[in-house]
Structure formats: C-alpha cells, structure tokens
Short mmCIF file of C-alpha atoms in Angstrom, two decimals:
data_model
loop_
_atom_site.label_atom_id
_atom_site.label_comp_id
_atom_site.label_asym_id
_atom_site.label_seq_id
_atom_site.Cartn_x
_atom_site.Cartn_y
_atom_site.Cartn_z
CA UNK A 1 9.83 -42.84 55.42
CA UNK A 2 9.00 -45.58 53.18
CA UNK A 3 8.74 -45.36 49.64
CA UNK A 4 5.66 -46.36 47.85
CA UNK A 5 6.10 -48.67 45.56
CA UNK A 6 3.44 -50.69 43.34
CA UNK A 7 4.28 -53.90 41.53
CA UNK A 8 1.42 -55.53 39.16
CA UNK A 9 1.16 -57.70 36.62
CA UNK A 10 -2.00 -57.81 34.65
CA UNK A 11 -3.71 -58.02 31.14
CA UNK A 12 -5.27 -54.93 31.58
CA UNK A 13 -4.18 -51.60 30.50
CA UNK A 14 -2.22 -49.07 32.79
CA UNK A 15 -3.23 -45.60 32.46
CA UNK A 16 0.59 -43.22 32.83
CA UNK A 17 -1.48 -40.19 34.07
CA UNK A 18 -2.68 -42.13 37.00
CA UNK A 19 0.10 -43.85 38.42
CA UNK A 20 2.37 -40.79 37.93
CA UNK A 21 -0.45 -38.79 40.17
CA UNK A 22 -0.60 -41.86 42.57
CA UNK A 23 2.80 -41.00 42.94
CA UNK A 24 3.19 -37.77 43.10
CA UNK A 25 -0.21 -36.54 44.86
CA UNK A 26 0.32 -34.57 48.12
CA UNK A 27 4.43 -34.50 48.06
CA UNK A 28 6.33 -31.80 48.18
CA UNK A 29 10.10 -33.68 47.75
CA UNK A 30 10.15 -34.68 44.06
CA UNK A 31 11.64 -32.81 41.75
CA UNK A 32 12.02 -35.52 38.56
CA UNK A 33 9.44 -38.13 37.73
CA UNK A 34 10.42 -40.36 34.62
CA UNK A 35 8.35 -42.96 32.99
CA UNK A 36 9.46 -45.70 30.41
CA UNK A 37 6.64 -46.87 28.59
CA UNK A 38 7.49 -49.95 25.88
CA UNK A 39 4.99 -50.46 23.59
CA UNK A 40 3.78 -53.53 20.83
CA UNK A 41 5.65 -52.54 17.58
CA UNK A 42 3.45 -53.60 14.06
CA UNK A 43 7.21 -54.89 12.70
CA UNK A 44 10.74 -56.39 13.74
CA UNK A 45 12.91 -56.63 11.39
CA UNK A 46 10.88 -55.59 8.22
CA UNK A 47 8.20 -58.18 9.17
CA UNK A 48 4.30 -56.80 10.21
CA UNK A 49 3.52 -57.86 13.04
CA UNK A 50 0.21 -59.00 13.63
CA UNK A 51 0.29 -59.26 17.55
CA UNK A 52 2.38 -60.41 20.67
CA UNK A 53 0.89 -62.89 23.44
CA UNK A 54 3.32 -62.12 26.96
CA UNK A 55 3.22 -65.22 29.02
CA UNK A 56 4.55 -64.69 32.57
CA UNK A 57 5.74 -67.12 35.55
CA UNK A 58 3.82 -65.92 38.14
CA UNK A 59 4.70 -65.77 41.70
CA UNK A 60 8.33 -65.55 40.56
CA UNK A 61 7.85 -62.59 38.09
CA UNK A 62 6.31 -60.75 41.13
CA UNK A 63 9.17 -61.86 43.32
CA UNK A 64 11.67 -60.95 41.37
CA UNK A 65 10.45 -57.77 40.37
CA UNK A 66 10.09 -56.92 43.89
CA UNK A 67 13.87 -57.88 44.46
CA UNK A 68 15.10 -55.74 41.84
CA UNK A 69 13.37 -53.00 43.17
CA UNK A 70 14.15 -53.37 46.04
CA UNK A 71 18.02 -53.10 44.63
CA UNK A 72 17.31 -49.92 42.92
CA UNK A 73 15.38 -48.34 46.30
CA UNK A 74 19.45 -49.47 47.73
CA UNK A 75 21.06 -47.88 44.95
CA UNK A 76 19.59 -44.81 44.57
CA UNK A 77 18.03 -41.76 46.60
CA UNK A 78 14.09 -42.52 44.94
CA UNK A 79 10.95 -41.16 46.88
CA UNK A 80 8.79 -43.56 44.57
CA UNK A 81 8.51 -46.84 42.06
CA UNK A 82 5.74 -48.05 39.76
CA UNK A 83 6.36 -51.23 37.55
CA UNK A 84 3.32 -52.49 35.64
CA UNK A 85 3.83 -55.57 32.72
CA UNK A 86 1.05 -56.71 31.07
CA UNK A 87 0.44 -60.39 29.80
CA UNK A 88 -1.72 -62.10 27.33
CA UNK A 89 -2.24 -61.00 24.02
CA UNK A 90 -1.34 -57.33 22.54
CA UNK A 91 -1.60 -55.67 19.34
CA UNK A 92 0.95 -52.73 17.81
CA UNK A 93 0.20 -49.47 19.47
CA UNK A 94 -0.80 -51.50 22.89
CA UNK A 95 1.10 -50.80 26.09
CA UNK A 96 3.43 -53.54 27.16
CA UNK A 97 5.43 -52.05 30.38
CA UNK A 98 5.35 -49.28 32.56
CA UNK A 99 8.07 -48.24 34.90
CA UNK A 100 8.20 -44.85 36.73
CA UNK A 101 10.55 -43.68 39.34
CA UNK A 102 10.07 -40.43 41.18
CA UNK A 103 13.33 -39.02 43.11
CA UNK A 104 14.22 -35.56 44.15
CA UNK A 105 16.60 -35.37 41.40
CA UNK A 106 16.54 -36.28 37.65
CA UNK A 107 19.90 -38.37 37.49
CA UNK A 108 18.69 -41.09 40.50
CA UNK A 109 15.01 -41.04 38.57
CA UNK A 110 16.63 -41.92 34.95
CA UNK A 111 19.04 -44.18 36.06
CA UNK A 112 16.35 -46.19 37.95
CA UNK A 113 14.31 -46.64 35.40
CA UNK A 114 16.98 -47.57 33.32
CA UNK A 115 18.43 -50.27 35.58
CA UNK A 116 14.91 -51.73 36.20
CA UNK A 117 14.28 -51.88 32.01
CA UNK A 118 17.21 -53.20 31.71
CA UNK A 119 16.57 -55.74 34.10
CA UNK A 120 12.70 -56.43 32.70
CA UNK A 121 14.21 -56.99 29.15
CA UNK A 122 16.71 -59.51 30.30
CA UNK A 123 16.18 -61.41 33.23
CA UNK A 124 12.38 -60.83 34.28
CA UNK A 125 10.56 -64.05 33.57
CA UNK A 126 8.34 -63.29 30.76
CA UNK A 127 8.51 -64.60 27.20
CA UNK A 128 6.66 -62.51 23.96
CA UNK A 129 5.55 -64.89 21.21
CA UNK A 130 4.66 -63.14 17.63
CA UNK A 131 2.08 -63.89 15.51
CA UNK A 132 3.13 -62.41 11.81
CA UNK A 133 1.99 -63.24 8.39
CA UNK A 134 3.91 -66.88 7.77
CA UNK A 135 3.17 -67.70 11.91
CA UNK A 136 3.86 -67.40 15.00
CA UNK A 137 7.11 -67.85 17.40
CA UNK A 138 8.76 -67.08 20.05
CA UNK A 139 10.74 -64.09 20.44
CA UNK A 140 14.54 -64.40 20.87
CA UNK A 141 16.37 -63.17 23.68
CA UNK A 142 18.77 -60.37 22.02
CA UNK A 143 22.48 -60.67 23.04
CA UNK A 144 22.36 -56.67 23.73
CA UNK A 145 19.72 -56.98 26.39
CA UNK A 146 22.16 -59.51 28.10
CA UNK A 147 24.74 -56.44 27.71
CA UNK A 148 22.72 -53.91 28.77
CA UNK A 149 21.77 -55.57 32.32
CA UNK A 150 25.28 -56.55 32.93
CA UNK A 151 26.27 -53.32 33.13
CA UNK A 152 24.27 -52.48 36.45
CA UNK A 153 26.39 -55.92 37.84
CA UNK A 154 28.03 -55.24 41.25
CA UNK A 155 31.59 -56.23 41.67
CA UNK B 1 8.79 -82.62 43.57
CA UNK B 2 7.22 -80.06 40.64
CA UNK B 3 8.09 -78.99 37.46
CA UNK B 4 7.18 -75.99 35.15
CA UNK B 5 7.47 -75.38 31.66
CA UNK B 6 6.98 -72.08 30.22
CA UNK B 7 6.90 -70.44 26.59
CA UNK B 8 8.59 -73.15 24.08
CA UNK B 9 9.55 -75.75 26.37
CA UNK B 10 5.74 -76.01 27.31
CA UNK B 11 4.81 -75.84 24.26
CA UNK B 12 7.28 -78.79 23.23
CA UNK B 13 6.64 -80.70 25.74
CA UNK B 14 2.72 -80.41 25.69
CA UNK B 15 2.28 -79.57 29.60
CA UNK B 16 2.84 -76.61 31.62
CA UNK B 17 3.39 -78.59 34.93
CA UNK B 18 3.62 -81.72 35.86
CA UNK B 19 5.51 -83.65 39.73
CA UNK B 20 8.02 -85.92 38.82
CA UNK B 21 10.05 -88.43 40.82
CA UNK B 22 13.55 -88.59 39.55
CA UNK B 23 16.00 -91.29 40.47
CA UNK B 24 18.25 -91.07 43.83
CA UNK B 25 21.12 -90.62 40.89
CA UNK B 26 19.89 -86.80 39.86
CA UNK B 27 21.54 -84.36 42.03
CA UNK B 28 21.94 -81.25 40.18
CA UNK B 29 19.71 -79.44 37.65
CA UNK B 30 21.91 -80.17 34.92
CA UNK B 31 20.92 -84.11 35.78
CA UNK B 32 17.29 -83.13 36.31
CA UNK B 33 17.37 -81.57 32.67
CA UNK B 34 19.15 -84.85 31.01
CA UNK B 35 16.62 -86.91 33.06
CA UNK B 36 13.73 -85.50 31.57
CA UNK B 37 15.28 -85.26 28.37
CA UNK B 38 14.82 -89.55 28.19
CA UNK B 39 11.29 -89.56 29.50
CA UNK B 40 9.78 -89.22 25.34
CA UNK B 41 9.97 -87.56 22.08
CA UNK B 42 8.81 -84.58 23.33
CA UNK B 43 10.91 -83.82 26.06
CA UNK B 44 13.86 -84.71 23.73
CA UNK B 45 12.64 -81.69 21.74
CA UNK B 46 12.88 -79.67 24.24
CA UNK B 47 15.42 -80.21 26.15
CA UNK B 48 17.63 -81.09 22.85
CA UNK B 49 20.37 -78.27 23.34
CA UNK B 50 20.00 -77.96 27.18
CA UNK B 51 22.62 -74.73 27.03
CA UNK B 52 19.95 -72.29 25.53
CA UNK B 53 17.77 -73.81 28.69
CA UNK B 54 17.43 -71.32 32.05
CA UNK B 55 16.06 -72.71 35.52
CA UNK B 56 14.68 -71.66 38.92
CA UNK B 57 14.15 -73.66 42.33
CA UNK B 58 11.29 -72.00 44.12
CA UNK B 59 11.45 -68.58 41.83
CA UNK B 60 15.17 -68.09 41.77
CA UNK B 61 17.42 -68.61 39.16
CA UNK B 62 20.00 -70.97 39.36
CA UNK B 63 22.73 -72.93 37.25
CA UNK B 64 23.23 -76.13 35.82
CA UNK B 65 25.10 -76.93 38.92
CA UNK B 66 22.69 -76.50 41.35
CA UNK B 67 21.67 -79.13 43.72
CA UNK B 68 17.77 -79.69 43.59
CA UNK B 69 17.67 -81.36 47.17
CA UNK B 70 14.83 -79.75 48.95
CA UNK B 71 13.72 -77.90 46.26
CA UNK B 72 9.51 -77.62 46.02
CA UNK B 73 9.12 -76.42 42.18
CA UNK B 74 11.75 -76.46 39.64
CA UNK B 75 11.31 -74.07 36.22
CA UNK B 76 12.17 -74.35 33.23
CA UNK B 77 12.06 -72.03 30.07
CA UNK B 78 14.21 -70.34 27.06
CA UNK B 79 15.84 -67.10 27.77
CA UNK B 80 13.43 -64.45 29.38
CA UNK B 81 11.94 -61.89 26.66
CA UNK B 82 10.01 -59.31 28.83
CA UNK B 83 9.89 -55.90 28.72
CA UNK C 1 9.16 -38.68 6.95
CA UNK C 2 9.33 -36.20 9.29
CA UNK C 3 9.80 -36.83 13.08
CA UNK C 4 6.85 -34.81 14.60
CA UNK C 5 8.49 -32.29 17.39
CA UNK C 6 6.55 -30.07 19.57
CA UNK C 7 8.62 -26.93 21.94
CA UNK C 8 6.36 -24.67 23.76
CA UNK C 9 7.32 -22.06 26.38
CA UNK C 10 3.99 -21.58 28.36
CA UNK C 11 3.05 -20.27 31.94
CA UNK C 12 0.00 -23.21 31.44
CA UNK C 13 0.62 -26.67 33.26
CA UNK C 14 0.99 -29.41 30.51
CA UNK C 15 -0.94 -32.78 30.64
CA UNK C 16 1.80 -35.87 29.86
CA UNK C 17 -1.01 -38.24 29.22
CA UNK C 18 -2.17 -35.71 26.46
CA UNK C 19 1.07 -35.14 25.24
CA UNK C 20 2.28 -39.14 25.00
CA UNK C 21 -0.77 -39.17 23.23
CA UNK C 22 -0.44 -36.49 20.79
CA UNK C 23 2.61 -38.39 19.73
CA UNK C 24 1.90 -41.97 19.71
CA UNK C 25 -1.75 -41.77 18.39
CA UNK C 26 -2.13 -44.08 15.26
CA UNK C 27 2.03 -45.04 15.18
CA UNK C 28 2.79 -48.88 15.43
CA UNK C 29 6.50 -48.00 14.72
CA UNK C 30 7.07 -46.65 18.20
CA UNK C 31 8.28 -49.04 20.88
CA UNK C 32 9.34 -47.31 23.52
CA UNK C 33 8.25 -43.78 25.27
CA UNK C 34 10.34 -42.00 27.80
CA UNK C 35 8.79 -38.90 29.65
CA UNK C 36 11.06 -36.65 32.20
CA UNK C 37 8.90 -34.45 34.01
CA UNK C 38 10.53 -31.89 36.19
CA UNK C 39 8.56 -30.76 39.41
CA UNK C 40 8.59 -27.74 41.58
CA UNK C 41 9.92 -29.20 45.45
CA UNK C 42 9.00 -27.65 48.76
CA UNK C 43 12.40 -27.44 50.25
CA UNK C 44 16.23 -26.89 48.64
CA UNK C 45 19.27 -27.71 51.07
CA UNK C 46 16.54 -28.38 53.78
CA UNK C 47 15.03 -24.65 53.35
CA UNK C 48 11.54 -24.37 52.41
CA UNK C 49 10.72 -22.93 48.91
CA UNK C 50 7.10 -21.15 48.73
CA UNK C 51 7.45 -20.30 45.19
CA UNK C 52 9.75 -20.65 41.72
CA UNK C 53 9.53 -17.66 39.16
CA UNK C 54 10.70 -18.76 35.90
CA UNK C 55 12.20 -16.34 33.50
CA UNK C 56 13.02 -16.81 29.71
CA UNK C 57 14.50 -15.05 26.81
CA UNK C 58 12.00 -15.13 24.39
CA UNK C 59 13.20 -16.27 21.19
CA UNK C 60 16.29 -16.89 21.99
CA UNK C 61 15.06 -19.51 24.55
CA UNK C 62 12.42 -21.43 21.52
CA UNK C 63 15.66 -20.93 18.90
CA UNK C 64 18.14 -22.85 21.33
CA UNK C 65 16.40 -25.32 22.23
CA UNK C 66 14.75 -26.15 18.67
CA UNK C 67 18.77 -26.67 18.04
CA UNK C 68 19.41 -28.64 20.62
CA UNK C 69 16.31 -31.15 19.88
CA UNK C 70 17.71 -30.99 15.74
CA UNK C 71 20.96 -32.01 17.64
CA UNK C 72 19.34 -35.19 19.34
CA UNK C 73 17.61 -35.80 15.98
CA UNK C 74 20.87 -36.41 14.52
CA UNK C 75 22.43 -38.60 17.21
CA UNK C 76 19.32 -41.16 17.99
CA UNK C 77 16.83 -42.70 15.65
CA UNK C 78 13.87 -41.08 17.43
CA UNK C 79 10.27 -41.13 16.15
CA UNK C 80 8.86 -37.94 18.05
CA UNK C 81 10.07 -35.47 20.55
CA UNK C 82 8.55 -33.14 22.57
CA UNK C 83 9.66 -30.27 25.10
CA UNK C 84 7.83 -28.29 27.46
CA UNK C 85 9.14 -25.53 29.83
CA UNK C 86 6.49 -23.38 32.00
CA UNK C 87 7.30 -19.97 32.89
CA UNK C 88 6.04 -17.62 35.41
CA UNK C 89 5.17 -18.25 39.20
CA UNK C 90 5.43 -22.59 39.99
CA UNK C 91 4.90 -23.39 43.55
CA UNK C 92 5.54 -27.01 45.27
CA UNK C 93 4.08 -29.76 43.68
CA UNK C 94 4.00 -27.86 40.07
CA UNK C 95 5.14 -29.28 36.98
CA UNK C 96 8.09 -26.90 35.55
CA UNK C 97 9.29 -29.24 32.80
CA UNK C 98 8.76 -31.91 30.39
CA UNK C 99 10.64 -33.49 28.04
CA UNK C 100 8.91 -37.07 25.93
CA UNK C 101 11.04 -39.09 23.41
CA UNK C 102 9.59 -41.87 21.51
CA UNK C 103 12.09 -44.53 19.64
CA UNK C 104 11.76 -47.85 18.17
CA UNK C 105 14.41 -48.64 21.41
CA UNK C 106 14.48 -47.99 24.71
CA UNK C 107 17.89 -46.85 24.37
CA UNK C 108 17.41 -43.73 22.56
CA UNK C 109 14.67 -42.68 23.87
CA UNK C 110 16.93 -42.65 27.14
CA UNK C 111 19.40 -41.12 25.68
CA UNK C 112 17.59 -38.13 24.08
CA UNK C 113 15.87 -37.41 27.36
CA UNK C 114 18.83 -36.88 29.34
CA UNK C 115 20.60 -34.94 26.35
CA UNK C 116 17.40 -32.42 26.41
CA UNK C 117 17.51 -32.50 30.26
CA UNK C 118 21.15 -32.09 30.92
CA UNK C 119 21.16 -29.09 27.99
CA UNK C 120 18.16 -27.05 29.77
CA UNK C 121 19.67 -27.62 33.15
CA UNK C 122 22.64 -25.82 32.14
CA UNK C 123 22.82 -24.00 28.56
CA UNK C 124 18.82 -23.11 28.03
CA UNK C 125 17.98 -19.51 28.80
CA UNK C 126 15.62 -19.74 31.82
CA UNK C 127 16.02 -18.55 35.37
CA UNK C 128 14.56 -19.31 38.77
CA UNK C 129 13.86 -17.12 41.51
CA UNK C 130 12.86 -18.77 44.95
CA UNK C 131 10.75 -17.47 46.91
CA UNK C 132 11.82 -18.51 51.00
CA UNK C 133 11.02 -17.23 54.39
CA UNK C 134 14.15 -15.08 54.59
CA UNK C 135 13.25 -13.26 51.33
CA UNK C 136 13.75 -13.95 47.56
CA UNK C 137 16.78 -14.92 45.30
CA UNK C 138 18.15 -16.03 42.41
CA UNK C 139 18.98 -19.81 42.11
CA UNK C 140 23.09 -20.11 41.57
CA UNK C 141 23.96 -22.60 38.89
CA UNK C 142 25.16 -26.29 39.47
CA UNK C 143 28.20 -26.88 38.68
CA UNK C 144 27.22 -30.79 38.33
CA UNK C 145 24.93 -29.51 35.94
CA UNK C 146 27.75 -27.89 33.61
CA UNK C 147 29.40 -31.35 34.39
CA UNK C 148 26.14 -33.38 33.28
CA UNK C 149 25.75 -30.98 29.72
CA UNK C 150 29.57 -31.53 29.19
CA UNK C 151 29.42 -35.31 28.85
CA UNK C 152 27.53 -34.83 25.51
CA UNK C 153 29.99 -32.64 23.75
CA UNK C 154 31.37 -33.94 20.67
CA UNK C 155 35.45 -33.59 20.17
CA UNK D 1 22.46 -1.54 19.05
CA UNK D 2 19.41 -2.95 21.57
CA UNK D 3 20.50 -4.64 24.86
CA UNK D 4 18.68 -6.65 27.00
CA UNK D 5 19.16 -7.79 30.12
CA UNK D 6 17.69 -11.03 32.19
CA UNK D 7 17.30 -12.06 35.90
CA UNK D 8 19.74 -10.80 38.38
CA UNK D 9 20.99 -8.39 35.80
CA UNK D 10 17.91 -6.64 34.73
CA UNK D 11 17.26 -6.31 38.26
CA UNK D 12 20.45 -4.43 39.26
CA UNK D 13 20.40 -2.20 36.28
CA UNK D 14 16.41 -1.73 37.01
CA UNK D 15 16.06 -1.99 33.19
CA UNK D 16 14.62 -5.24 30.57
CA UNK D 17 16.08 -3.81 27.57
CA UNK D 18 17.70 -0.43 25.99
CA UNK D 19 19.41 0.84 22.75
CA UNK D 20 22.82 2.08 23.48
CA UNK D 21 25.54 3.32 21.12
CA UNK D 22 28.89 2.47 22.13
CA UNK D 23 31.80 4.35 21.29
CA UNK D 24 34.56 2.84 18.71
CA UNK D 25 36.69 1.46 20.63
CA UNK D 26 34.26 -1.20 22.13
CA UNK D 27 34.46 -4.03 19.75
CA UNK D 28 34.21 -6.96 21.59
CA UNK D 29 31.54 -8.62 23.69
CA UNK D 30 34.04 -7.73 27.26
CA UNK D 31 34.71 -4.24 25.85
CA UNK D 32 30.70 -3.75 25.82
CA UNK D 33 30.42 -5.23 29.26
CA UNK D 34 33.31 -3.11 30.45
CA UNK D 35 31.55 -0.02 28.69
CA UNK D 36 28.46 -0.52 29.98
CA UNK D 37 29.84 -1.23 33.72
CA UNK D 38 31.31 2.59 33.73
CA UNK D 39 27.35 3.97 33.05
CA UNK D 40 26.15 3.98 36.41
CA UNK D 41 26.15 2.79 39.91
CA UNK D 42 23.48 -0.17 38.64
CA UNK D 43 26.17 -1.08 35.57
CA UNK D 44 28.97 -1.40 38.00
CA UNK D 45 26.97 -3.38 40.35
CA UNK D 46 25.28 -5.81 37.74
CA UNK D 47 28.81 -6.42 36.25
CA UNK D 48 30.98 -6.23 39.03
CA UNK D 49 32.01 -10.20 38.28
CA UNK D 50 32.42 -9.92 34.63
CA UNK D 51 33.35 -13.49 34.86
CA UNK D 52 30.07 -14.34 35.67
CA UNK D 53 28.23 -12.91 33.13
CA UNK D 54 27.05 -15.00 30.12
CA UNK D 55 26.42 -13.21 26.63
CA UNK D 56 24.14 -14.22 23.85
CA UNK D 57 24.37 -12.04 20.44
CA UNK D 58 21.23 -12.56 18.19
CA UNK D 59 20.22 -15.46 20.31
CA UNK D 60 23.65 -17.51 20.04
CA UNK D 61 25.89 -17.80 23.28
CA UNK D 62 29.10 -15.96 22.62
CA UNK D 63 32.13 -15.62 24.48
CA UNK D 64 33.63 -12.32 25.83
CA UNK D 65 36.25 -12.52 22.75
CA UNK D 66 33.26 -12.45 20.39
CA UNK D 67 33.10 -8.88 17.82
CA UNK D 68 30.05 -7.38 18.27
CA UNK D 69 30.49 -5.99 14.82
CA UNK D 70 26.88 -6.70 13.11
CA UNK D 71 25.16 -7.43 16.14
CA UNK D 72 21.59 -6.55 16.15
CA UNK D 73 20.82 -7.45 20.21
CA UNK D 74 22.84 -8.70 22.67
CA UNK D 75 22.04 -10.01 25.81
CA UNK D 76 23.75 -10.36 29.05
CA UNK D 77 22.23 -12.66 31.89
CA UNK D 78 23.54 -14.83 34.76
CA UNK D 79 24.34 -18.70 34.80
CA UNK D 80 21.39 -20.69 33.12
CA UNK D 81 19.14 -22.51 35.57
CA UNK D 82 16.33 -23.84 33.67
CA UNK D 83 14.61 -27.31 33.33
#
C-alpha cells in the first residue's frame, strides 16, 4: 500500500488537528502518531525577538524534502508523513514547522520525526533572518544541528 | 547558464538571480565562486570567505569540486537555517 | 516559575489541538512542541482486535506517573508537560494515550516524550484486555518494552 | 491490612479488593503472596507463577523481599501494559 504523504511549503498557517486526522481518518493500523511542532521564540540568547522572515529555495526545498522522506519511508516501518514549513515573516508564538509521522509503533514514529527535524534544521534549504531591537540578521547555522543530522549518516 | 542567490549572499550581492557566462577556464564550482567573486564590490562581499559558502546544480548539493558542465541553475547561499 | 503540567486518567477522548493549546497559549518562550499520541489498532500479530479495556489503579496510577513527569522535569529544560491515559472500553481507531512536551529545543522535548512513553509502556499501572474473535485476554507484556524503560535508568 | 487486586488477578480470585490479616510469620511481600496462594483454589490459581506477579505497597512498586511491616494496602497485579 502506499503511504500518504503530504509535503507543502507555504506562508500560511497549518492547523495539527487536521493533518493528524488527514492522517489518521478511516485506518485501523496505527498505533503511534507523533508531531514536532517548532515554533517562533520572542528571544535567543537573552535578546527579544521582534520577528523571523523564512526565505526558502523553492523547487529544491520541495525536492529535497521529498528525498528525505522518501529515506525515512526506507528506513522505517511508517503508515504516514506530513511535513509543512512555512516562509515569510513570523512573530513569537507563530508556527514555523510541522512534521508528523504515523507508524504502527511508537519507536519507528519518534525516530522519524526525529531524523526528518534533524534533517529540516540542517540541510533543508531555508534561511531565518531576525529582526530584534538593534536590527536585523541572519540566523547562524548552529554547529549542533550539523551534529545532530550526522548522526542519521549511513555508512 | 543561471545563478541564484539566497538569504545574505542575495542580499550582498543585490540580486536574487541573474545568467552568467563564465570563461571556458571555470570548471568546477569552486572556480565559478572565485569567478564571480571579481565581477564587483559586491560580489567580493559576498563571496569574501567562500568556505562558509554552500552550492547546488539543479537542486542538489554539491562541493567545491564539482564540475558545473551541463549544469542549468547553480545556487548559492550561507549554511541552511530551517526548521 | 513553575512548568505548567497536566495528568488526567479519563475514559473521555482528549482533543491534542486543545491540549497544545492549553499549553502554548500566550508563551513566546516555547520553541518546540512534541505530541505522542497512542491509538487503538484493528489487528495485533495479524489477529483482529474488536476492542481494548483499559484498567488502572487509581491513585497509585496518578501518583506514579506525577513522579515520573517530576523525573523528566529534572533531566530536560521543559516548559510544559502534559499526560493523558483513557481508561475503559477503546476500540480501533481510538485514541488511548497522549503525552505533549514543550521545550525551548527540539531535543528535549524528544527526549521527555519517549521517557513518559517508554515508562507507561512498561512501569505505569494500566492493563489491556483485547477483545478478538476467539474470545478475550489479557495483553502479555513486551519485553522490548522493559528493554525501552531500562535505557533511562540512572547508575 | 486491605489488598487489592488488578487484571488477570482480580479475575482469578473473583475479588477487586479485601482486608485480610495475616498470621506472624508473613513478613515479607513473597510470604503474603505465598499466604494468600494457600486460601483457596482462586489464590493458588492467580499466584501459581509467583514470579510473575508484580507488587505495589501504598502505591510504590516493591519487590518480593520488601517487609510489609506498616503497610496500609498492597496490591498485586500482572506485568504493566499501559500507554
């Protein structure tokens, strides 16, 4: 059977509720849903945070998103996948990224999402620009991101 | 062939894309990169430490090393921040 | 301040949009949201299931697991926790379980939910009774359950 | 002292909870068990494995070592297969 799986980026808000029912609706074969939901923080680093603007490359974003879901359908035993990033501009408390997996048991479903956060941090291309109180700038890439995605690296 | 430029190295350089014509001598993107890098101020901001800068040929990343024969678009951009 | 926890024991089906919600509403400190829910399947070991009856120890079962979310509270800088268990008579397709953690970092948020998972997998006081064509019995323990609960043991 | 008694072994003994008063000699959690096993054809059944059996006094998981000295209720249940 194929696995549904929905992919979209978009400035608009995602709503959890309905994507996990999109998921879920009608089956009988999942036992563990779990959703990751990163959200706009009002400070990093003891600075407020007035809002982030998410610029995207599109066409590749999509494509590799798809790829690395594609690796985590390989990897594990999941009977669903929902990854949703917004772009444009977002202020703390706003949603930011939404991945669920669905699987018939909890340890495929959290290491899933995991592996595909880890990935989104890291390597998805998307870049977060702050706007705070002396300006605005680019985010920088954090060395543990780098860390965390290598450690879903295949020999 | 075309080029992107996303986050600061758009911003630095003042376009998001643009099709250049390198010379016959730029093989790799590593030689695309110090190419650019000579065509004004603002491209020497950019592209002034070229090891903080990441690349794609048609929406996959690659290395300095890379050959850019037959690619369509070439990308390039600071380490990706998503998530 | 005080991380806001909720633990309820109720036959009622939860609502994860409410509950994110109930915890996130008017933060900007939180930047990351994991929710586990854990859903009644159809079929176990390719027989089908009609029905789950969940029984608890009252008491003992709200007492445990209040120590086992103070536990999680101690290892990872969470922001807001919250555990749900349904008792009573689930069939396929119901939600039995849910367990949200809310962090500055995706990390522990991770983290906490599969502590709290792992823990009422194995060491909460709850019990299922399927309900199959060939009659009615008690589910037998996992012993990759016991395995999963032993990996957060301190020395 | 009350006892109570979940899933598979309330069922065999066909009872939630009871008060029982053990004689002196039972001092440990596996002296109660053995105790209780010798009351009846249910006992013996629902503690035929003692091994098995998992034992909570006042709502903390003991072991069968554990005095029951103090104890206000103690519980006695199968493997837990919550969440």
């Amino acid at each position: 059977m194929t696995v549904p799986v929905t992919i979209r980026i978009q400035d608009a808000d995602f709503d959890i509720a309905r994507e996990i029912e999109a998921l879920t609706r009608g089956r009988t074969d999942i036992g563990a849903v779990v959703s990751f939901s990163g959200i706009c923080r009002g400070s990093e680093a003891d600075q407020d945070i007035a809002a982030l603007t998410l610029e995207h490359y599109p066409g590749m974003a999509e494509a590799e998103i798809q790829r690395h879901v594609d690796d985590a359908l390989s990897r594990w035993p999941l009977t669903g996948l929902t990854v949703i990033h917004r772009v444009g501009r977002l202020v703390p408390g706003d949603n930011i990224v939404l991945v669920l997996t669905a699987s018939a048991h909890r340890q495929a479903a959290f290491s899933a999402a995991e592996f595909l956060m880890d990935y989104l941090k890291a390597n998805a291309p998307f870049w977060k620009r702050e706007e705070r109180a002396d300006g605005s700038t680019w985010v920088e890439a954090h060395h543990r991101d780098d860390e965390a995605a290598a450690r879903w690296e295949k020999n | 062939m075309k080029v992107k430029y996303f986050a600061w190295v758009r911003e630095r350089i003042g376009l998001a894309e643009e099709t250049v014509e390198p010379p016959a001598g730029v093989r790799t993107v590593g030689d695309l990169i110090d190419w650019l890098a000579t065509r004004g101020d603002e491209y020497a901001h950019a592209f002034e430490t070229p090891g903080v800068i990441r690349a794609a040929i048609d929406h996959t990343h690659v290395k300095p090393d890379m050959t850019i024969a037959g690619a369509r678009e070439i990308a390039f951009f600071p380490p990706m921040t998503g998530g």
